[in-house]
Amino acid sequence: MYVADSRGTPAQPVTTPTAAARDSRPGRRAAVAPTVLALGTVSLVTDVSSEMVTAVLPLYLVAGLGLSPLGFGLLDGLYNGVSALVRLTGGHLADRSGGHKAVAGLGYGLSALAKPLLLLAHTLPGIGAVLALDRTGKGLRTAPRDALISLASEPAERGRAFGVHRAMDTAGALIGPLVAFVILRRAAEGYDAVFTVSACVAALGVLVLVLFVPGRAAAAATAAGAPAHPPERERASLRASFGLLRRRDLRRISLCALLLGLTTVSDAFVFLLLQHRTGLADRWFALLPLGTAGAFFLLALPLGRLADRIGRWRVFLGGHVALLLAYGLLLSGWRGPVLPYTVLLLHGLFYAATDGVLMAAAAGVVPEGLRAGGLAVVQTGQALARFVCSLAFGAAWSAWGERPALLAAATGLALCLLLAARLAPSGPEPSPVPDAAAPGRTPA
C-alpha cells in the first residue's frame, strides 16, 4: 500500500477588480481556498480510518494469517491495481456530469462500506474482495477530488494548495496508526476492534464531505474571483482524456510517472524490510507509518511552495532521489540507532516532494473541462506501474530473498531517474491550458 467537478469554464479566468488589486500587492499570498480546506478535512478524517487498517494489515496478513511474501505482494498489488483501473472511470464520470463532488462522495462511501466487511473476511479471497471494494472507492474519488483542488486554486499557487491538502491528509495518517497501536495494546480482539473503529471514522468523513465541500462550479468560481457561468464545452469522454496525451508536456509527465512508479516499492514492503533490519518487535510495527507520515506532514507545504518557486519537476525528481537514498540505507550494513528514523524521514520526504507536486504539474497542462479525466490519466499510469512493482517485488523476495529484491529495485530506480531527468521539462512551468485548447475543440 502507498501512503499514499464538470462543465467548461471560460477560456481565460475572470478577474474582478478586487481580485486584481489583491494579486497586485507585492509579497501578499492569497488565502487557501475554502474548498481546499474542506477537502483537506475530509481527507484527514478518512485517512485516520484508512491508516488504522493499513498500519496493521501487513502484520495481520503475514503474521496472523500466514501469507508468504508472494501472497502479500499479490494482495498488495491488488490493493493498488484496482484503484488504478477505476481512476479513469471516476475522472470521466466527473467531467461528463459536472458532478465532481458526487463522484468523490461515491468513492468515499464505498471505502467506508469496506471497513466493517473486514470483520467478516478471514481468507485470502475474502480479504482480496474487500480490499478491491475499498480501492474502487479510492480510485473513483481521487481524480475528482484533485480536480476540485486545482480548480479552486490560482495556477501559480497550486503547489501550495496541494501541499496544504496533502499535509492535512497526512495528519490523518499520523493519527490513524497511533489509534491502531493503542487499540491493539488494549483490546482483547485487537484486529477486529481496529476494523470496527475504522468503519465509524470513515462514515464521519463521508458526512463532512456531504455537508461542507462545495461542488465543481463553486470551486472554479472561488479561483476566478467571480460567479461561475459555465459556457458550452466539448463533450467529455475517455477518448478525449486519452487524447490529451498528444500534448507533449502531459505525455512526458505521464511517462515519467510511469517509469518511476515501476521501481517504487510499496510502503508495506518498506516497513517490513525496516522491521527485519532492526529486529523491531511486532507490537511496535504499527508505529512505523508514523515516521513516514510525520515527515510528509511537516514537509508537504514547504516543498509545495518550493515547487511553485523553483519548478515542480525539480522537486518531483528530488523526491525520488530521497527514496533512492532510503533504499541505499536499507541495503547498507549500517545498523546504527538512527537508521529507522533516517529511512522514515527520507520516505516521508519522498512523498512530500512527489504526491501533490505531480498533480500540480499535471493540472497546468490539462484544460479545465477535462481536468479530472486528464489527472486520472497520469494517476492511472503511475498506479498501474506501482501495481506491477508490488507483484514483481513480492515474487523477487520469495525467489531471491529480501536483499537481492531491494537491490534490483534500487538499481531500476537509479536508471529510471536518469531517464526521467532527460524527459522532464527543463524550461519554465507551462502556462495553464484553457478549455478552448482541448483536443477536438476549435479555438475561438
Short mmCIF file of C-alpha atoms in Angstrom, two decimals:
data_model
loop_
_atom_site.label_atom_id
_atom_site.label_comp_id
_atom_site.label_asym_id
_atom_site.label_seq_id
_atom_site.Cartn_x
_atom_site.Cartn_y
_atom_site.Cartn_z
CA MET A 1 0.00 0.00 0.00
CA TYR A 2 1.16 3.51 -0.67
CA VAL A 3 0.94 6.45 1.66
CA ALA A 4 -0.12 7.03 -0.03
CA ASP A 5 -16.17 18.60 -10.87
CA SER A 6 -17.51 19.02 -14.76
CA ARG A 7 -18.67 21.78 -17.02
CA GLY A 8 -16.48 24.00 -19.12
CA THR A 9 -15.04 27.28 -17.92
CA PRO A 10 -14.16 30.47 -19.76
CA ALA A 11 -11.06 30.34 -21.92
CA GLN A 12 -9.41 32.80 -19.57
CA PRO A 13 -10.12 33.17 -15.84
CA VAL A 14 -12.45 36.04 -14.93
CA THR A 15 -10.62 38.58 -12.79
CA THR A 16 -12.56 41.08 -10.74
CA PRO A 17 -11.07 44.47 -9.77
CA THR A 18 -10.88 43.29 -6.18
CA ALA A 19 -9.04 40.14 -7.16
CA ALA A 20 -6.69 42.08 -9.40
CA ALA A 21 -5.90 44.53 -6.64
CA ARG A 22 -5.27 41.70 -4.23
CA ASP A 23 -2.97 39.95 -6.67
CA SER A 24 -1.02 43.13 -7.38
CA ARG A 25 0.01 43.74 -3.79
CA PRO A 26 3.66 42.69 -3.52
CA GLY A 27 4.53 39.92 -1.09
CA ARG A 28 0.89 39.06 -0.33
CA ARG A 29 -0.22 35.45 -0.66
CA ALA A 30 -3.83 34.54 -1.39
CA ALA A 31 -5.53 32.55 1.35
CA VAL A 32 -6.05 28.86 0.66
CA ALA A 33 -9.49 28.34 -0.87
CA PRO A 34 -12.26 27.04 1.43
CA THR A 35 -12.71 24.11 -0.97
CA VAL A 36 -9.12 23.03 -0.35
CA LEU A 37 -9.57 23.26 3.43
CA ALA A 38 -12.87 21.35 3.33
CA LEU A 39 -11.40 18.58 1.17
CA GLY A 40 -8.36 18.52 3.44
CA THR A 41 -10.64 17.91 6.42
CA VAL A 42 -12.41 15.08 4.60
CA SER A 43 -9.07 13.53 3.70
CA LEU A 44 -7.80 13.93 7.26
CA VAL A 45 -10.77 12.08 8.75
CA THR A 46 -10.77 9.43 6.03
CA ASP A 47 -7.04 8.86 6.36
CA VAL A 48 -7.41 8.23 10.08
CA SER A 49 -9.72 5.38 9.12
CA SER A 50 -7.61 4.08 6.23
CA GLU A 51 -4.27 4.23 8.00
CA MET A 52 -5.63 2.40 11.03
CA VAL A 53 -6.16 -0.56 8.70
CA THR A 54 -3.03 -0.02 6.62
CA ALA A 55 -0.84 0.09 9.73
CA VAL A 56 -1.90 -3.36 10.95
CA LEU A 57 -2.75 -5.10 7.67
CA PRO A 58 0.79 -6.28 6.71
CA LEU A 59 1.29 -7.85 10.12
CA TYR A 60 -2.26 -9.22 10.20
CA LEU A 61 -1.79 -10.91 6.83
CA VAL A 62 1.80 -12.13 7.16
CA ALA A 63 1.98 -12.96 10.88
CA GLY A 64 -1.71 -13.53 11.64
CA LEU A 65 -2.91 -15.36 8.52
CA GLY A 66 0.50 -16.70 7.49
CA LEU A 67 0.70 -15.26 3.97
CA SER A 68 4.00 -15.61 2.13
CA PRO A 69 5.76 -12.51 0.73
CA LEU A 70 4.49 -13.55 -2.73
CA GLY A 71 0.92 -13.84 -1.43
CA PHE A 72 1.21 -10.49 0.25
CA GLY A 73 2.68 -9.00 -2.91
CA LEU A 74 -0.33 -10.25 -4.90
CA LEU A 75 -2.74 -8.78 -2.36
CA ASP A 76 -0.77 -5.54 -2.15
CA GLY A 77 -0.72 -5.33 -5.93
CA LEU A 78 -4.49 -5.84 -6.00
CA TYR A 79 -4.85 -3.11 -3.36
CA ASN A 80 -3.24 -0.63 -5.75
CA GLY A 81 -4.12 -2.16 -9.11
CA VAL A 82 -7.90 -1.96 -8.66
CA SER A 83 -7.57 1.71 -7.75
CA ALA A 84 -5.63 2.31 -10.94
CA LEU A 85 -8.24 0.65 -13.14
CA VAL A 86 -11.15 2.74 -11.87
CA ARG A 87 -9.45 6.15 -11.69
CA LEU A 88 -10.20 6.82 -15.34
CA THR A 89 -13.83 5.92 -14.69
CA GLY A 90 -14.02 8.38 -11.80
CA GLY A 91 -12.40 11.16 -13.82
CA HIS A 92 -14.61 10.51 -16.84
CA LEU A 93 -17.83 10.46 -14.80
CA ALA A 94 -16.88 13.70 -13.05
CA ASP A 95 -16.04 15.54 -16.27
CA ARG A 96 -19.06 14.21 -18.15
CA SER A 97 -21.64 15.03 -15.47
CA GLY A 98 -20.02 18.03 -13.81
CA GLY A 99 -20.63 16.24 -10.50
CA HIS A 100 -17.10 16.12 -9.13
CA LYS A 101 -18.42 16.19 -5.56
CA ALA A 102 -20.97 13.43 -6.22
CA VAL A 103 -18.40 11.09 -7.78
CA ALA A 104 -15.93 11.77 -4.98
CA GLY A 105 -18.70 11.14 -2.44
CA LEU A 106 -19.50 7.78 -4.05
CA GLY A 107 -15.84 6.83 -3.76
CA TYR A 108 -15.60 7.81 -0.11
CA GLY A 109 -18.83 5.91 0.58
CA LEU A 110 -17.56 2.66 -0.97
CA SER A 111 -14.36 2.84 1.07
CA ALA A 112 -16.37 3.42 4.24
CA LEU A 113 -18.53 0.38 3.43
CA ALA A 114 -15.46 -1.83 3.03
CA LYS A 115 -14.15 -1.26 6.57
CA PRO A 116 -16.78 -3.27 8.52
CA LEU A 117 -16.60 -6.04 5.90
CA LEU A 118 -13.04 -6.76 7.06
CA LEU A 119 -14.63 -8.18 10.21
CA LEU A 120 -16.20 -10.93 8.10
CA ALA A 121 -13.27 -11.74 5.81
CA HIS A 122 -10.69 -14.23 7.11
CA THR A 123 -9.45 -15.85 3.90
CA LEU A 124 -7.24 -14.52 1.12
CA PRO A 125 -10.07 -14.35 -1.48
CA GLY A 126 -12.42 -12.66 1.01
CA ILE A 127 -9.88 -10.08 2.11
CA GLY A 128 -8.92 -9.53 -1.52
CA ALA A 129 -12.54 -8.76 -2.41
CA VAL A 130 -12.93 -6.31 0.48
CA LEU A 131 -9.68 -4.54 -0.41
CA ALA A 132 -10.83 -4.38 -4.04
CA LEU A 133 -14.03 -2.60 -2.91
CA ASP A 134 -12.01 -0.18 -0.78
CA ARG A 135 -9.63 0.59 -3.64
CA THR A 136 -12.54 1.01 -6.05
CA GLY A 137 -13.72 3.81 -3.79
CA LYS A 138 -10.21 5.25 -3.66
CA GLY A 139 -9.94 5.18 -7.45
CA LEU A 140 -13.31 6.84 -8.00
CA ARG A 141 -12.65 9.75 -5.66
CA THR A 142 -9.01 10.65 -6.32
CA ALA A 143 -9.23 12.41 -9.69
CA PRO A 144 -12.45 14.39 -8.93
CA ARG A 145 -11.01 15.48 -5.58
CA ASP A 146 -7.71 16.65 -7.11
CA ALA A 147 -9.62 18.36 -9.92
CA LEU A 148 -11.63 20.32 -7.35
CA ILE A 149 -8.42 21.38 -5.60
CA SER A 150 -6.81 22.56 -8.84
CA LEU A 151 -9.95 24.38 -10.00
CA ALA A 152 -10.28 26.19 -6.68
CA SER A 153 -6.63 27.40 -6.74
CA GLU A 154 -4.76 30.01 -8.72
CA PRO A 155 -2.30 28.35 -11.18
CA ALA A 156 0.76 29.93 -9.54
CA GLU A 157 -0.36 28.65 -6.11
CA ARG A 158 -1.29 25.09 -7.00
CA GLY A 159 1.80 23.58 -5.42
CA ARG A 160 0.93 25.37 -2.18
CA ALA A 161 -2.73 24.29 -2.37
CA PHE A 162 -1.85 20.65 -2.92
CA GLY A 163 0.75 20.94 -0.17
CA VAL A 164 -1.90 22.16 2.29
CA HIS A 165 -4.26 19.36 1.28
CA ARG A 166 -1.57 16.67 1.50
CA ALA A 167 -0.43 17.99 4.89
CA MET A 168 -3.98 17.74 6.25
CA ASP A 169 -4.39 14.33 4.65
CA THR A 170 -1.15 13.19 6.29
CA ALA A 171 -2.25 14.46 9.68
CA GLY A 172 -4.81 11.68 9.47
CA ALA A 173 -2.04 9.26 8.54
CA LEU A 174 -0.26 10.29 11.73
CA ILE A 175 -3.31 9.78 13.92
CA GLY A 176 -4.50 6.51 12.35
CA PRO A 177 -1.53 4.26 13.20
CA LEU A 178 -1.38 5.73 16.71
CA VAL A 179 -5.04 4.88 17.30
CA ALA A 180 -4.46 1.39 15.89
CA PHE A 181 -1.45 0.92 18.18
CA VAL A 182 -3.47 1.92 21.27
CA ILE A 183 -6.34 -0.39 20.30
CA LEU A 184 -4.02 -3.35 19.68
CA ARG A 185 -2.41 -2.81 23.06
CA ARG A 186 -5.68 -2.62 25.00
CA ALA A 187 -8.34 -4.64 23.16
CA ALA A 188 -8.62 -8.40 23.56
CA GLU A 189 -9.68 -8.85 19.93
CA GLY A 190 -7.30 -6.20 18.65
CA TYR A 191 -7.69 -6.53 14.89
CA ASP A 192 -11.49 -6.66 14.99
CA ALA A 193 -11.56 -3.61 17.25
CA VAL A 194 -9.32 -1.71 14.81
CA PHE A 195 -11.62 -2.54 11.88
CA THR A 196 -14.74 -1.50 13.83
CA VAL A 197 -13.39 1.89 14.91
CA SER A 198 -12.05 2.45 11.37
CA ALA A 199 -15.56 1.94 9.94
CA CYS A 200 -17.06 4.56 12.28
CA VAL A 201 -14.40 7.13 11.42
CA ALA A 202 -14.84 6.52 7.67
CA ALA A 203 -18.57 7.24 7.96
CA LEU A 204 -17.75 10.57 9.63
CA GLY A 205 -15.54 11.52 6.67
CA VAL A 206 -18.41 10.97 4.23
CA LEU A 207 -20.64 13.18 6.37
CA VAL A 208 -18.09 16.02 6.34
CA LEU A 209 -17.90 15.79 2.54
CA VAL A 210 -21.67 16.00 2.12
CA LEU A 211 -22.07 18.96 4.47
CA PHE A 212 -19.04 21.15 3.78
CA VAL A 213 -17.47 20.54 0.35
CA PRO A 214 -18.85 22.72 -2.48
CA GLY A 215 -19.37 21.42 -6.00
CA ARG A 216 -17.21 21.99 -9.05
CA ALA A 217 -18.85 25.26 -10.15
CA ALA A 218 -18.35 26.87 -6.75
CA ALA A 219 -14.73 25.72 -6.65
CA ALA A 220 -13.97 27.25 -10.06
CA ALA A 221 -15.71 30.49 -9.08
CA THR A 222 -13.54 30.73 -5.97
CA ALA A 223 -10.38 30.55 -8.05
CA ALA A 224 -11.62 33.02 -10.65
CA GLY A 225 -12.89 35.51 -8.08
CA ALA A 226 -16.32 35.72 -9.72
CA PRO A 227 -19.51 33.68 -10.04
CA ALA A 228 -19.19 30.78 -12.44
CA HIS A 229 -21.18 30.91 -15.70
CA PRO A 230 -20.18 27.69 -17.47
CA PRO A 231 -20.14 28.07 -21.27
CA GLU A 232 -20.65 25.33 -23.78
CA ARG A 233 -17.76 22.90 -23.94
CA GLU A 234 -16.53 19.79 -25.65
CA ARG A 235 -18.29 16.63 -24.52
CA ALA A 236 -16.07 14.82 -22.02
CA SER A 237 -15.15 11.25 -22.92
CA LEU A 238 -12.45 8.70 -22.25
CA ARG A 239 -11.23 9.25 -25.80
CA ALA A 240 -10.86 12.96 -25.13
CA SER A 241 -8.99 12.24 -21.88
CA PHE A 242 -6.54 9.90 -23.60
CA GLY A 243 -6.30 12.39 -26.46
CA LEU A 244 -4.62 14.76 -24.02
CA LEU A 245 -1.54 12.54 -24.31
CA ARG A 246 -0.98 14.15 -27.70
CA ARG A 247 0.22 17.14 -25.71
CA ARG A 248 3.97 16.86 -25.38
CA ASP A 249 4.13 18.11 -21.78
CA LEU A 250 1.41 15.80 -20.47
CA ARG A 251 2.87 12.85 -22.36
CA ARG A 252 6.23 13.43 -20.71
CA ILE A 253 4.65 13.85 -17.28
CA SER A 254 2.75 10.59 -17.69
CA LEU A 255 5.79 8.69 -18.94
CA CYS A 256 7.99 9.92 -16.10
CA ALA A 257 5.35 8.99 -13.50
CA LEU A 258 5.00 5.54 -15.04
CA LEU A 259 8.76 4.85 -15.22
CA LEU A 260 9.39 5.92 -11.63
CA GLY A 261 6.32 4.05 -10.38
CA LEU A 262 7.77 0.81 -11.76
CA THR A 263 10.54 0.97 -9.15
CA THR A 264 8.62 2.44 -6.18
CA VAL A 265 8.41 -0.32 -3.59
CA SER A 266 5.18 -0.08 -1.62
CA ASP A 267 5.11 1.30 1.91
CA ALA A 268 4.18 -2.06 3.40
CA PHE A 269 7.29 -3.72 1.99
CA VAL A 270 9.48 -0.81 3.16
CA PHE A 271 8.13 -1.20 6.69
CA LEU A 272 8.60 -4.98 6.63
CA LEU A 273 12.19 -4.55 5.38
CA LEU A 274 12.89 -2.00 8.10
CA GLN A 275 11.46 -4.30 10.76
CA HIS A 276 13.67 -7.16 9.58
CA ARG A 277 16.76 -4.95 9.51
CA THR A 278 16.22 -3.56 13.01
CA GLY A 279 14.62 -6.58 14.72
CA LEU A 280 11.66 -4.44 15.81
CA ALA A 281 9.07 -6.33 17.87
CA ASP A 282 5.70 -6.98 16.23
CA ARG A 283 3.84 -4.85 18.79
CA TRP A 284 5.71 -1.75 17.60
CA PHE A 285 5.18 -2.38 13.88
CA ALA A 286 2.03 -0.25 13.68
CA LEU A 287 4.08 2.81 14.68
CA LEU A 288 6.43 2.67 11.67
CA PRO A 289 4.00 4.52 9.35
CA LEU A 290 4.07 7.40 11.85
CA GLY A 291 7.64 8.20 10.87
CA THR A 292 6.80 8.47 7.18
CA ALA A 293 3.57 10.36 7.88
CA GLY A 294 5.29 12.78 10.28
CA ALA A 295 7.93 13.75 7.71
CA PHE A 296 5.26 14.02 5.00
CA PHE A 297 3.12 16.24 7.24
CA LEU A 298 5.96 18.63 8.08
CA LEU A 299 7.40 18.87 4.56
CA ALA A 300 4.34 18.82 2.25
CA LEU A 301 3.56 22.54 2.45
CA PRO A 302 7.19 23.81 2.36
CA LEU A 303 8.00 21.60 -0.62
CA GLY A 304 4.76 22.61 -2.36
CA ARG A 305 5.77 26.26 -2.03
CA LEU A 306 9.30 25.44 -3.17
CA ALA A 307 7.88 23.69 -6.24
CA ASP A 308 5.87 26.81 -7.12
CA ARG A 309 9.08 28.87 -6.95
CA ILE A 310 11.84 26.75 -8.49
CA GLY A 311 9.88 24.34 -10.69
CA ARG A 312 7.73 21.35 -9.90
CA TRP A 313 9.82 18.85 -11.83
CA ARG A 314 12.98 19.65 -9.90
CA VAL A 315 11.20 18.95 -6.63
CA PHE A 316 9.49 15.85 -8.04
CA LEU A 317 12.76 14.28 -9.19
CA GLY A 318 14.47 15.31 -5.95
CA GLY A 319 11.86 13.34 -4.04
CA HIS A 320 12.80 10.18 -5.91
CA VAL A 321 16.46 10.80 -5.09
CA ALA A 322 15.41 10.75 -1.42
CA LEU A 323 13.66 7.41 -1.99
CA LEU A 324 16.81 6.01 -3.63
CA LEU A 325 18.82 7.08 -0.57
CA ALA A 326 16.33 5.26 1.66
CA TYR A 327 16.81 2.08 -0.41
CA GLY A 328 20.56 2.51 -0.10
CA LEU A 329 20.40 2.72 3.69
CA LEU A 330 18.28 -0.44 3.86
CA LEU A 331 20.85 -2.21 1.68
CA SER A 332 23.85 -0.97 3.63
CA GLY A 333 25.42 -2.75 6.56
CA TRP A 334 24.80 0.21 8.86
CA ARG A 335 22.73 -0.70 11.90
CA GLY A 336 23.00 2.48 13.96
CA PRO A 337 20.19 3.53 16.29
CA VAL A 338 19.17 6.38 13.97
CA LEU A 339 18.73 4.08 10.94
CA PRO A 340 14.94 3.70 11.23
CA TYR A 341 14.46 7.43 11.81
CA THR A 342 16.61 8.32 8.80
CA VAL A 343 14.87 5.85 6.48
CA LEU A 344 11.41 7.02 7.55
CA LEU A 345 12.42 10.68 7.18
CA LEU A 346 13.63 10.07 3.61
CA HIS A 347 10.49 8.05 2.88
CA GLY A 348 8.25 10.89 4.07
CA LEU A 349 10.33 13.45 2.15
CA PHE A 350 9.78 11.38 -1.00
CA TYR A 351 6.02 11.61 -0.63
CA ALA A 352 6.05 15.31 0.29
CA ALA A 353 8.08 16.11 -2.84
CA THR A 354 6.09 13.98 -5.27
CA ASP A 355 2.44 13.31 -4.38
CA GLY A 356 0.81 16.74 -4.60
CA VAL A 357 3.61 18.20 -6.73
CA LEU A 358 2.87 15.77 -9.56
CA MET A 359 -0.80 16.78 -9.61
CA ALA A 360 0.10 20.49 -9.50
CA ALA A 361 2.38 19.99 -12.52
CA ALA A 362 -0.19 17.96 -14.46
CA ALA A 363 -3.02 20.42 -13.75
CA GLY A 364 -1.08 23.14 -15.58
CA VAL A 365 -1.24 21.28 -18.89
CA VAL A 366 -4.79 19.90 -18.72
CA PRO A 367 -7.79 22.00 -19.86
CA GLU A 368 -10.35 22.71 -17.16
CA GLY A 369 -13.20 20.92 -18.95
CA LEU A 370 -11.19 17.68 -18.91
CA ARG A 371 -9.35 18.30 -15.66
CA ALA A 372 -10.50 15.20 -13.73
CA GLY A 373 -10.01 12.87 -16.70
CA GLY A 374 -6.61 14.32 -17.55
CA LEU A 375 -5.34 13.96 -13.99
CA ALA A 376 -6.75 10.43 -13.92
CA VAL A 377 -4.65 9.50 -16.97
CA VAL A 378 -1.47 10.46 -15.11
CA GLN A 379 -2.62 8.80 -11.88
CA THR A 380 -3.62 5.60 -13.67
CA GLY A 381 -0.24 5.17 -15.33
CA GLN A 382 1.55 5.69 -12.03
CA ALA A 383 -0.78 3.38 -10.08
CA LEU A 384 -0.55 0.58 -12.65
CA ALA A 385 3.23 0.85 -12.57
CA ARG A 386 3.20 0.52 -8.78
CA PHE A 387 0.87 -2.46 -9.12
CA VAL A 388 3.46 -4.17 -11.33
CA CYS A 389 6.20 -3.24 -8.87
CA SER A 390 4.33 -4.82 -5.96
CA LEU A 391 3.87 -8.07 -7.85
CA ALA A 392 7.47 -8.14 -9.06
CA PHE A 393 8.97 -7.23 -5.70
CA GLY A 394 6.91 -9.85 -3.85
CA ALA A 395 7.94 -12.51 -6.38
CA ALA A 396 11.60 -11.44 -6.22
CA TRP A 397 11.58 -11.53 -2.41
CA SER A 398 10.12 -15.07 -2.42
CA ALA A 399 12.56 -16.30 -5.09
CA TRP A 400 15.80 -14.48 -4.18
CA GLY A 401 15.36 -13.06 -0.71
CA GLU A 402 14.71 -9.53 0.51
CA ARG A 403 18.16 -8.03 -0.11
CA PRO A 404 18.56 -9.03 -3.80
CA ALA A 405 14.97 -7.92 -4.44
CA LEU A 406 15.63 -4.48 -2.97
CA LEU A 407 18.95 -4.21 -4.81
CA ALA A 408 17.11 -4.82 -8.10
CA ALA A 409 14.52 -2.15 -7.21
CA ALA A 410 17.21 0.38 -6.27
CA THR A 411 19.14 -0.24 -9.49
CA GLY A 412 15.97 0.15 -11.52
CA LEU A 413 15.08 3.38 -9.71
CA ALA A 414 18.51 4.87 -10.42
CA LEU A 415 18.20 4.07 -14.13
CA CYS A 416 14.64 5.39 -14.33
CA LEU A 417 15.71 8.60 -12.57
CA LEU A 418 18.38 9.22 -15.20
CA LEU A 419 15.87 8.66 -17.99
CA ALA A 420 13.18 10.80 -16.30
CA ALA A 421 15.67 13.64 -15.86
CA ARG A 422 16.20 13.66 -19.63
CA LEU A 423 12.47 13.53 -20.36
CA ALA A 424 11.36 16.10 -17.79
CA PRO A 425 10.76 19.69 -18.96
CA SER A 426 13.84 21.82 -18.35
CA GLY A 427 12.27 25.20 -19.06
CA PRO A 428 9.74 27.24 -17.05
CA GLU A 429 6.44 25.74 -15.96
CA PRO A 430 3.94 25.63 -18.83
CA SER A 431 1.09 28.10 -18.80
CA PRO A 432 -2.38 26.87 -17.79
CA VAL A 433 -4.35 25.48 -20.70
CA PRO A 434 -7.85 26.93 -21.27
CA ASP A 435 -10.84 24.88 -22.37
CA ALA A 436 -10.61 26.21 -25.88
CA ALA A 437 -7.39 24.28 -26.40
CA ALA A 438 -8.94 20.91 -25.55
CA PRO A 439 -8.40 18.24 -28.20
CA GLY A 440 -11.01 18.34 -30.90
CA ARG A 441 -12.16 21.86 -29.99
CA THR A 442 -11.77 24.72 -32.44
CA PRO A 443 -10.29 27.79 -30.72
CA ALA A 444 -12.50 30.84 -30.71
#
